[in-house]
Amino acid sequence: MEEKKVMLSGIQPSGDLHLGNYLGAIKNWSARTEEFDCYYFMADMHTITVRQNPADLRRRTLEQLAQYIACGLDPEKNTLFIQSHVHQHAELGWVLNCYTMFGELSRMTQFKDKSSKHKDNINGGLFTYPSLMAADILLYQPDYIPVGEDQKQHCELTRDVAIRFNHIYGDVFKVPEPYIPKAGARIMGLTTPESKMSKSIPEGCVFLMEKPEDIQRKFKRAITDSDTENPVRYDPKEKPGVANLMNIYAAVTGRSFQAIEAEFAGQGYGRFKPAVGDAVVECLRPIREEAQRILSDKAYLESVYKAGAEKASYVANKTLRKVYKKIGFVAK
Ligand code: TYM
């Protein structure tokens, strides 16, 4: 029997999961459970590059796990784990730090972004974060990394580091490819269509666990434009707010831009915005309800992350041993 291809991805539990995380990443994960051998984790080690409140971090990590499951990631078929439970991430992260160049790390957009937002805490971890991300990935020898567009640069650096390492030591790492969805790869803020949806601008960010009436209110207040002639048409340059809403509607309903234009031909934003809101509410409703149910069962969640860490450690350890041997560390 041919071996299944491997998929792996993670999300930082630094805030509540939002529609960008769902459409850019998670939706793609759950659609591919049968086809691939899948590893998904809560990237808690990455979150401390920015100061976190310990109690909130702990709570959000478990909530994120409940939401992963509610989004359709069956723990029987996917390996779901917490990054800090698998110590091989930190170990390979250190090794890969020594194979990642200062210049490469300096070019990372996320570093530039975060260091300008947190000027009082530009720590070493923030800078070397991509080496840890490369370790997260390469430990599991995945074929694909399903992420939103903003993580493409980190995935490319991971490939470069893997190729560099393989060039020195032979074929140690599989060189993976980012797997970026056609619709939903870059969801913009509802109030700031020029920048990506993120928890740092809550008015323009739709959270997975948010109440339907709050979601609707955010969509009704979404920024559009003053076009009255033929308002609902896809033109990201001239009409970024509308293009973003169309993108969301397309990702949630599976409809093409052409079909959406036809659906709202001759109609104004007064009809279009609530329709997008309704589609999102209906898409998120079962996820919210299921996540709330799962979250109340702490023993179940614990059994999931413990089994996940055990399985992940087994795989991660194989790669780490190989790496240690290649670079000349004495075996234990
Ligand atoms: P993070 O936690 O910022 O985001 C998690 C996932 O959500 C996607 N995403 C979006 N997609 C579309 N539109 C948006 N507005 C939007 N905002 C976020 C991201 O692209 C990502 O797929 N470094 C990673 C976490 C990580 C990781 C890994 C990912 C750590 N190790 C290994 C893959 C493999 C991050 O900060 O993503």
PDB file of N, CA, C and O in Angstrom, residues 27-92:
ATOM      1  N   LYS A  27     -10.170  25.391   7.512  1.00  0.00           N
ATOM      2  CA  LYS A  27     -11.180  24.821   6.618  1.00  0.00           C
ATOM      3  C   LYS A  27     -10.526  23.834   5.644  1.00  0.00           C
ATOM      4  O   LYS A  27     -11.080  22.792   5.316  1.00  0.00           O
ATOM      5  N   ASN A  28      -9.325  24.191   5.250  1.00  0.00           N
ATOM      6  CA  ASN A  28      -8.553  23.337   4.350  1.00  0.00           C
ATOM      7  C   ASN A  28      -8.040  22.073   5.030  1.00  0.00           C
ATOM      8  O   ASN A  28      -7.827  21.058   4.389  1.00  0.00           O
ATOM      9  N   TRP A  29      -7.799  22.189   6.318  1.00  0.00           N
ATOM     10  CA  TRP A  29      -7.262  21.037   7.045  1.00  0.00           C
ATOM     11  C   TRP A  29      -8.328  19.949   7.126  1.00  0.00           C
ATOM     12  O   TRP A  29      -8.065  18.791   6.810  1.00  0.00           O
ATOM     13  N   SER A  30      -9.524  20.377   7.590  1.00  0.00           N
ATOM     14  CA  SER A  30     -10.539  19.356   7.868  1.00  0.00           C
ATOM     15  C   SER A  30     -11.045  18.702   6.583  1.00  0.00           C
ATOM     16  O   SER A  30     -11.523  17.578   6.610  1.00  0.00           O
ATOM     17  N   ALA A  31     -10.892  19.416   5.456  1.00  0.00           N
ATOM     18  CA  ALA A  31     -11.354  18.848   4.188  1.00  0.00           C
ATOM     19  C   ALA A  31     -10.444  17.717   3.716  1.00  0.00           C
ATOM     20  O   ALA A  31     -10.787  16.972   2.808  1.00  0.00           O
ATOM     21  N   ARG A  32      -9.260  17.605   4.332  1.00  0.00           N
ATOM     22  CA  ARG A  32      -8.275  16.657   3.790  1.00  0.00           C
ATOM     23  C   ARG A  32      -7.872  15.543   4.745  1.00  0.00           C
ATOM     24  O   ARG A  32      -6.876  14.873   4.553  1.00  0.00           O
ATOM     25  N   THR A  33      -8.703  15.363   5.771  1.00  0.00           N
ATOM     26  CA  THR A  33      -8.415  14.364   6.790  1.00  0.00           C
ATOM     27  C   THR A  33      -8.223  12.954   6.242  1.00  0.00           C
ATOM     28  O   THR A  33      -7.326  12.225   6.656  1.00  0.00           O
ATOM     29  N   GLU A  34      -9.080  12.563   5.293  1.00  0.00           N
ATOM     30  CA  GLU A  34      -9.046  11.175   4.804  1.00  0.00           C
ATOM     31  C   GLU A  34      -7.845  10.928   3.896  1.00  0.00           C
ATOM     32  O   GLU A  34      -7.255   9.869   3.894  1.00  0.00           O
ATOM     33  N   GLU A  35      -7.535  11.969   3.135  1.00  0.00           N
ATOM     34  CA  GLU A  35      -6.522  11.835   2.090  1.00  0.00           C
ATOM     35  C   GLU A  35      -5.095  11.808   2.641  1.00  0.00           C
ATOM     36  O   GLU A  35      -4.211  11.208   2.057  1.00  0.00           O
ATOM     37  N   PHE A  36      -4.883  12.529   3.769  1.00  0.00           N
ATOM     38  CA  PHE A  36      -3.522  12.729   4.272  1.00  0.00           C
ATOM     39  C   PHE A  36      -3.358  12.232   5.699  1.00  0.00           C
ATOM     40  O   PHE A  36      -4.329  12.049   6.417  1.00  0.00           O
ATOM     41  N   ASP A  37      -2.108  12.057   6.082  1.00  0.00           N
ATOM     42  CA  ASP A  37      -1.767  11.801   7.475  1.00  0.00           C
ATOM     43  C   ASP A  37      -1.533  13.200   8.069  1.00  0.00           C
ATOM     44  O   ASP A  37      -0.623  13.908   7.625  1.00  0.00           O
ATOM     45  N   CYS A  38      -2.370  13.617   9.028  1.00  0.00           N
ATOM     46  CA  CYS A  38      -2.390  15.036   9.412  1.00  0.00           C
ATOM     47  C   CYS A  38      -1.947  15.323  10.844  1.00  0.00           C
ATOM     48  O   CYS A  38      -2.365  14.630  11.774  1.00  0.00           O
ATOM     49  N   TYR A  39      -1.151  16.366  10.999  1.00  0.00           N
ATOM     50  CA  TYR A  39      -0.670  16.827  12.309  1.00  0.00           C
ATOM     51  C   TYR A  39      -1.029  18.303  12.455  1.00  0.00           C
ATOM     52  O   TYR A  39      -0.607  19.119  11.632  1.00  0.00           O
ATOM     53  N   TYR A  40      -1.800  18.619  13.507  1.00  0.00           N
ATOM     54  CA  TYR A  40      -2.142  20.024  13.752  1.00  0.00           C
ATOM     55  C   TYR A  40      -1.891  20.343  15.212  1.00  0.00           C
ATOM     56  O   TYR A  40      -2.234  19.561  16.090  1.00  0.00           O
ATOM     57  N   PHE A  41      -1.301  21.499  15.445  1.00  0.00           N
ATOM     58  CA  PHE A  41      -0.929  21.792  16.837  1.00  0.00           C
ATOM     59  C   PHE A  41      -1.256  23.220  17.235  1.00  0.00           C
ATOM     60  O   PHE A  41      -1.494  24.083  16.394  1.00  0.00           O
ATOM     61  N   MET A  42      -1.247  23.404  18.554  1.00  0.00           N
ATOM     62  CA  MET A  42      -1.411  24.736  19.128  1.00  0.00           C
ATOM     63  C   MET A  42       0.015  25.254  19.332  1.00  0.00           C
ATOM     64  O   MET A  42       0.773  24.681  20.136  1.00  0.00           O
ATOM     65  N   ALA A  43       0.376  26.335  18.622  1.00  0.00           N
ATOM     66  CA  ALA A  43       1.769  26.808  18.639  1.00  0.00           C
ATOM     67  C   ALA A  43       2.006  27.708  19.855  1.00  0.00           C
ATOM     68  O   ALA A  43       2.279  28.906  19.721  1.00  0.00           O
ATOM     69  N   ASP A  44       1.918  27.120  21.057  1.00  0.00           N
ATOM     70  CA  ASP A  44       2.035  27.945  22.275  1.00  0.00           C
ATOM     71  C   ASP A  44       3.445  28.518  22.455  1.00  0.00           C
ATOM     72  O   ASP A  44       3.622  29.626  22.958  1.00  0.00           O
ATOM     73  N   MET A  45       4.476  27.763  22.004  1.00  0.00           N
ATOM     74  CA  MET A  45       5.843  28.273  22.188  1.00  0.00           C
ATOM     75  C   MET A  45       6.078  29.552  21.379  1.00  0.00           C
ATOM     76  O   MET A  45       6.853  30.416  21.781  1.00  0.00           O
ATOM     77  N   HIS A  46       5.391  29.659  20.263  1.00  0.00           N
ATOM     78  CA  HIS A  46       5.568  30.866  19.441  1.00  0.00           C
ATOM     79  C   HIS A  46       4.928  32.092  20.085  1.00  0.00           C
ATOM     80  O   HIS A  46       5.371  33.211  19.871  1.00  0.00           O
ATOM     81  N   THR A  47       3.869  31.873  20.884  1.00  0.00           N
ATOM     82  CA  THR A  47       3.138  33.043  21.405  1.00  0.00           C
ATOM     83  C   THR A  47       3.970  33.868  22.371  1.00  0.00           C
ATOM     84  O   THR A  47       3.741  35.060  22.509  1.00  0.00           O
ATOM     85  N   ILE A  48       4.969  33.226  23.044  1.00  0.00           N
ATOM     86  CA  ILE A  48       5.680  33.996  24.081  1.00  0.00           C
ATOM     87  C   ILE A  48       6.743  34.934  23.511  1.00  0.00           C
ATOM     88  O   ILE A  48       7.447  35.602  24.260  1.00  0.00           O
ATOM     89  N   THR A  49       6.822  35.011  22.188  1.00  0.00           N
ATOM     90  CA  THR A  49       7.679  36.047  21.591  1.00  0.00           C
ATOM     91  C   THR A  49       7.078  37.428  21.882  1.00  0.00           C
ATOM     92  O   THR A  49       7.752  38.446  21.764  1.00  0.00           O
ATOM     93  N   VAL A  50       5.782  37.421  22.229  1.00  0.00           N
ATOM     94  CA  VAL A  50       5.097  38.631  22.673  1.00  0.00           C
ATOM     95  C   VAL A  50       4.578  38.294  24.072  1.00  0.00           C
ATOM     96  O   VAL A  50       4.190  37.153  24.313  1.00  0.00           O
ATOM     97  N   ARG A  51       4.577  39.246  25.009  1.00  0.00           N
ATOM     98  CA  ARG A  51       4.142  38.929  26.379  1.00  0.00           C
ATOM     99  C   ARG A  51       2.702  38.416  26.402  1.00  0.00           C
ATOM    100  O   ARG A  51       1.831  38.994  25.762  1.00  0.00           O
ATOM    101  N   GLN A  52       2.507  37.332  27.178  1.00  0.00           N
ATOM    102  CA  GLN A  52       1.171  36.751  27.313  1.00  0.00           C
ATOM    103  C   GLN A  52       0.784  36.716  28.778  1.00  0.00           C
ATOM    104  O   GLN A  52       1.642  36.525  29.642  1.00  0.00           O
ATOM    105  N   ASN A  53      -0.502  36.794  29.024  1.00  0.00           N
ATOM    106  CA  ASN A  53      -1.006  36.549  30.372  1.00  0.00           C
ATOM    107  C   ASN A  53      -1.101  35.024  30.525  1.00  0.00           C
ATOM    108  O   ASN A  53      -1.785  34.369  29.737  1.00  0.00           O
ATOM    109  N   PRO A  54      -0.383  34.443  31.518  1.00  0.00           N
ATOM    110  CA  PRO A  54      -0.307  32.974  31.614  1.00  0.00           C
ATOM    111  C   PRO A  54      -1.671  32.277  31.678  1.00  0.00           C
ATOM    112  O   PRO A  54      -1.879  31.260  31.008  1.00  0.00           O
ATOM    113  N   ALA A  55      -2.595  32.815  32.476  1.00  0.00           N
ATOM    114  CA  ALA A  55      -3.902  32.151  32.620  1.00  0.00           C
ATOM    115  C   ALA A  55      -4.656  32.189  31.287  1.00  0.00           C
ATOM    116  O   ALA A  55      -5.289  31.208  30.879  1.00  0.00           O
ATOM    117  N   ASP A  56      -4.561  33.319  30.591  1.00  0.00           N
ATOM    118  CA  ASP A  56      -5.256  33.439  29.289  1.00  0.00           C
ATOM    119  C   ASP A  56      -4.646  32.486  28.263  1.00  0.00           C
ATOM    120  O   ASP A  56      -5.361  31.882  27.471  1.00  0.00           O
ATOM    121  N   LEU A  57      -3.323  32.365  28.296  1.00  0.00           N
ATOM    122  CA  LEU A  57      -2.666  31.489  27.321  1.00  0.00           C
ATOM    123  C   LEU A  57      -3.111  30.039  27.521  1.00  0.00           C
ATOM    124  O   LEU A  57      -3.449  29.333  26.566  1.00  0.00           O
ATOM    125  N   ARG A  58      -3.164  29.623  28.792  1.00  0.00           N
ATOM    126  CA  ARG A  58      -3.586  28.254  29.111  1.00  0.00           C
ATOM    127  C   ARG A  58      -5.033  28.028  28.646  1.00  0.00           C
ATOM    128  O   ARG A  58      -5.346  27.040  28.008  1.00  0.00           O
ATOM    129  N   ARG A  59      -5.900  28.977  28.970  1.00  0.00           N
ATOM    130  CA  ARG A  59      -7.321  28.835  28.598  1.00  0.00           C
ATOM    131  C   ARG A  59      -7.482  28.796  27.076  1.00  0.00           C
ATOM    132  O   ARG A  59      -8.142  27.924  26.526  1.00  0.00           O
ATOM    133  N   ARG A  60      -6.793  29.712  26.390  1.00  0.00           N
ATOM    134  CA  ARG A  60      -6.964  29.789  24.936  1.00  0.00           C
ATOM    135  C   ARG A  60      -6.403  28.565  24.221  1.00  0.00           C
ATOM    136  O   ARG A  60      -6.897  28.161  23.171  1.00  0.00           O
ATOM    137  N   THR A  61      -5.360  27.962  24.796  1.00  0.00           N
ATOM    138  CA  THR A  61      -4.775  26.774  24.165  1.00  0.00           C
ATOM    139  C   THR A  61      -5.810  25.646  24.155  1.00  0.00           C
ATOM    140  O   THR A  61      -5.987  24.966  23.129  1.00  0.00           O
ATOM    141  N   LEU A  62      -6.518  25.481  25.280  1.00  0.00           N
ATOM    142  CA  LEU A  62      -7.535  24.420  25.343  1.00  0.00           C
ATOM    143  C   LEU A  62      -8.748  24.776  24.490  1.00  0.00           C
ATOM    144  O   LEU A  62      -9.335  23.920  23.826  1.00  0.00           O
ATOM    145  N   GLU A  63      -9.122  26.059  24.508  1.00  0.00           N
ATOM    146  CA  GLU A  63     -10.254  26.479  23.661  1.00  0.00           C
ATOM    147  C   GLU A  63      -9.934  26.226  22.190  1.00  0.00           C
ATOM    148  O   GLU A  63     -10.782  25.795  21.416  1.00  0.00           O
ATOM    149  N   GLN A  64      -8.688  26.482  21.845  1.00  0.00           N
ATOM    150  CA  GLN A  64      -8.291  26.275  20.444  1.00  0.00           C
ATOM    151  C   GLN A  64      -8.400  24.801  20.061  1.00  0.00           C
ATOM    152  O   GLN A  64      -8.879  24.473  18.977  1.00  0.00           O
ATOM    153  N   LEU A  65      -8.013  23.939  20.984  1.00  0.00           N
ATOM    154  CA  LEU A  65      -8.133  22.509  20.703  1.00  0.00           C
ATOM    155  C   LEU A  65      -9.608  22.132  20.510  1.00  0.00           C
ATOM    156  O   LEU A  65      -9.952  21.424  19.560  1.00  0.00           O
ATOM    157  N   ALA A  66     -10.470  22.642  21.394  1.00  0.00           N
ATOM    158  CA  ALA A  66     -11.912  22.341  21.272  1.00  0.00           C
ATOM    159  C   ALA A  66     -12.428  22.848  19.920  1.00  0.00           C
ATOM    160  O   ALA A  66     -13.232  22.186  19.252  1.00  0.00           O
ATOM    161  N   GLN A  67     -11.938  24.012  19.507  1.00  0.00           N
ATOM    162  CA  GLN A  67     -12.394  24.571  18.227  1.00  0.00           C
ATOM    163  C   GLN A  67     -11.842  23.787  17.026  1.00  0.00           C
ATOM    164  O   GLN A  67     -12.524  23.629  16.028  1.00  0.00           O
ATOM    165  N   TYR A  68     -10.624  23.296  17.132  1.00  0.00           N
ATOM    166  CA  TYR A  68     -10.084  22.447  16.055  1.00  0.00           C
ATOM    167  C   TYR A  68     -11.032  21.258  15.844  1.00  0.00           C
ATOM    168  O   TYR A  68     -11.418  20.938  14.733  1.00  0.00           O
ATOM    169  N   ILE A  69     -11.393  20.625  16.972  1.00  0.00           N
ATOM    170  CA  ILE A  69     -12.238  19.429  16.866  1.00  0.00           C
ATOM    171  C   ILE A  69     -13.610  19.820  16.303  1.00  0.00           C
ATOM    172  O   ILE A  69     -14.139  19.152  15.416  1.00  0.00           O
ATOM    173  N   ALA A  70     -14.144  20.950  16.807  1.00  0.00           N
ATOM    174  CA  ALA A  70     -15.465  21.397  16.341  1.00  0.00           C
ATOM    175  C   ALA A  70     -15.451  21.764  14.856  1.00  0.00           C
ATOM    176  O   ALA A  70     -16.475  21.686  14.180  1.00  0.00           O
ATOM    177  N   CYS A  71     -14.292  22.156  14.347  1.00  0.00           N
ATOM    178  CA  CYS A  71     -14.184  22.491  12.915  1.00  0.00           C
ATOM    179  C   CYS A  71     -14.084  21.226  12.064  1.00  0.00           C
ATOM    180  O   CYS A  71     -13.903  21.311  10.845  1.00  0.00           O
ATOM    181  N   GLY A  72     -14.134  20.078  12.690  1.00  0.00           N
ATOM    182  CA  GLY A  72     -14.162  18.839  11.906  1.00  0.00           C
ATOM    183  C   GLY A  72     -12.883  18.029  11.953  1.00  0.00           C
ATOM    184  O   GLY A  72     -12.734  17.061  11.210  1.00  0.00           O
ATOM    185  N   LEU A  73     -11.945  18.414  12.816  1.00  0.00           N
ATOM    186  CA  LEU A  73     -10.714  17.617  12.911  1.00  0.00           C
ATOM    187  C   LEU A  73     -10.941  16.508  13.935  1.00  0.00           C
ATOM    188  O   LEU A  73     -10.838  16.729  15.142  1.00  0.00           O
ATOM    189  N   ASP A  74     -11.266  15.343  13.451  1.00  0.00           N
ATOM    190  CA  ASP A  74     -11.524  14.196  14.310  1.00  0.00           C
ATOM    191  C   ASP A  74     -10.202  13.720  14.923  1.00  0.00           C
ATOM    192  O   ASP A  74      -9.280  13.356  14.192  1.00  0.00           O
ATOM    193  N   PRO A  75     -10.088  13.732  16.257  1.00  0.00           N
ATOM    194  CA  PRO A  75      -8.813  13.343  16.888  1.00  0.00           C
ATOM    195  C   PRO A  75      -8.410  11.896  16.617  1.00  0.00           C
ATOM    196  O   PRO A  75      -7.252  11.535  16.795  1.00  0.00           O
ATOM    197  N   GLU A  76      -9.367  11.090  16.182  1.00  0.00           N
ATOM    198  CA  GLU A  76      -9.019   9.707  15.843  1.00  0.00           C
ATOM    199  C   GLU A  76      -8.258   9.654  14.516  1.00  0.00           C
ATOM    200  O   GLU A  76      -7.508   8.729  14.250  1.00  0.00           O
ATOM    201  N   LYS A  77      -8.522  10.655  13.676  1.00  0.00           N
ATOM    202  CA  LYS A  77      -7.932  10.633  12.332  1.00  0.00           C
ATOM    203  C   LYS A  77      -6.830  11.668  12.128  1.00  0.00           C
ATOM    204  O   LYS A  77      -6.156  11.671  11.110  1.00  0.00           O
ATOM    205  N   ASN A  78      -6.724  12.612  13.079  1.00  0.00           N
ATOM    206  CA  ASN A  78      -5.699  13.653  12.978  1.00  0.00           C
ATOM    207  C   ASN A  78      -4.905  13.650  14.279  1.00  0.00           C
ATOM    208  O   ASN A  78      -5.479  13.411  15.338  1.00  0.00           O
ATOM    209  N   THR A  79      -3.625  13.947  14.205  1.00  0.00           N
ATOM    210  CA  THR A  79      -2.844  14.050  15.433  1.00  0.00           C
ATOM    211  C   THR A  79      -2.901  15.497  15.900  1.00  0.00           C
ATOM    212  O   THR A  79      -2.371  16.395  15.244  1.00  0.00           O
ATOM    213  N   LEU A  80      -3.596  15.720  17.029  1.00  0.00           N
ATOM    214  CA  LEU A  80      -3.785  17.078  17.551  1.00  0.00           C
ATOM    215  C   LEU A  80      -2.969  17.203  18.837  1.00  0.00           C
ATOM    216  O   LEU A  80      -3.137  16.408  19.753  1.00  0.00           O
ATOM    217  N   PHE A  81      -2.084  18.189  18.883  1.00  0.00           N
ATOM    218  CA  PHE A  81      -1.217  18.271  20.062  1.00  0.00           C
ATOM    219  C   PHE A  81      -0.811  19.695  20.386  1.00  0.00           C
ATOM    220  O   PHE A  81      -1.035  20.624  19.605  1.00  0.00           O
ATOM    221  N   ILE A  82      -0.228  19.847  21.567  1.00  0.00           N
ATOM    222  CA  ILE A  82       0.250  21.153  22.028  1.00  0.00           C
ATOM    223  C   ILE A  82       1.772  21.179  21.810  1.00  0.00           C
ATOM    224  O   ILE A  82       2.483  20.268  22.251  1.00  0.00           O
ATOM    225  N   GLN A  83       2.230  22.196  21.123  1.00  0.00           N
ATOM    226  CA  GLN A  83       3.644  22.258  20.710  1.00  0.00           C
ATOM    227  C   GLN A  83       4.612  22.035  21.875  1.00  0.00           C
ATOM    228  O   GLN A  83       5.557  21.245  21.760  1.00  0.00           O
ATOM    229  N   SER A  84       4.370  22.686  23.014  1.00  0.00           N
ATOM    230  CA  SER A  84       5.328  22.593  24.125  1.00  0.00           C
ATOM    231  C   SER A  84       5.354  21.205  24.761  1.00  0.00           C
ATOM    232  O   SER A  84       6.243  20.915  25.575  1.00  0.00           O
ATOM    233  N   HIS A  85       4.395  20.333  24.416  1.00  0.00           N
ATOM    234  CA  HIS A  85       4.411  18.970  24.951  1.00  0.00           C
ATOM    235  C   HIS A  85       5.377  18.062  24.194  1.00  0.00           C
ATOM    236  O   HIS A  85       5.616  16.933  24.603  1.00  0.00           O
ATOM    237  N   VAL A  86       5.868  18.554  23.071  1.00  0.00           N
ATOM    238  CA  VAL A  86       6.763  17.721  22.254  1.00  0.00           C
ATOM    239  C   VAL A  86       8.126  18.435  22.221  1.00  0.00           C
ATOM    240  O   VAL A  86       8.345  19.348  21.424  1.00  0.00           O
ATOM    241  N   HIS A  87       9.014  18.017  23.147  1.00  0.00           N
ATOM    242  CA  HIS A  87      10.227  18.807  23.371  1.00  0.00           C
ATOM    243  C   HIS A  87      11.158  18.841  22.161  1.00  0.00           C
ATOM    244  O   HIS A  87      12.051  19.681  22.059  1.00  0.00           O
ATOM    245  N   GLN A  88      10.934  17.924  21.210  1.00  0.00           N
ATOM    246  CA  GLN A  88      11.783  17.903  20.022  1.00  0.00           C
ATOM    247  C   GLN A  88      11.676  19.212  19.211  1.00  0.00           C
ATOM    248  O   GLN A  88      12.606  19.552  18.480  1.00  0.00           O
ATOM    249  N   HIS A  89      10.564  19.934  19.358  1.00  0.00           N
ATOM    250  CA  HIS A  89      10.441  21.208  18.614  1.00  0.00           C
ATOM    251  C   HIS A  89      11.542  22.181  19.060  1.00  0.00           C
ATOM    252  O   HIS A  89      12.210  22.785  18.234  1.00  0.00           O
ATOM    253  N   ALA A  90      11.680  22.310  20.394  1.00  0.00           N
ATOM    254  CA  ALA A  90      12.689  23.243  20.913  1.00  0.00           C
ATOM    255  C   ALA A  90      14.090  22.769  20.522  1.00  0.00           C
ATOM    256  O   ALA A  90      14.958  23.574  20.161  1.00  0.00           O
ATOM    257  N   GLU A  91      14.284  21.459  20.566  1.00  0.00           N
ATOM    258  CA  GLU A  91      15.629  20.930  20.271  1.00  0.00           C
ATOM    259  C   GLU A  91      16.020  21.137  18.806  1.00  0.00           C
ATOM    260  O   GLU A  91      17.108  21.612  18.505  1.00  0.00           O
ATOM    261  N   LEU A  92      15.119  20.765  17.906  1.00  0.00           N
ATOM    262  CA  LEU A  92      15.462  20.971  16.490  1.00  0.00           C
ATOM    263  C   LEU A  92      15.495  22.468  16.170  1.00  0.00           C
ATOM    264  O   LEU A  92      16.289  22.905  15.326  1.00  0.00           O
TER     265      LEU A  92
END
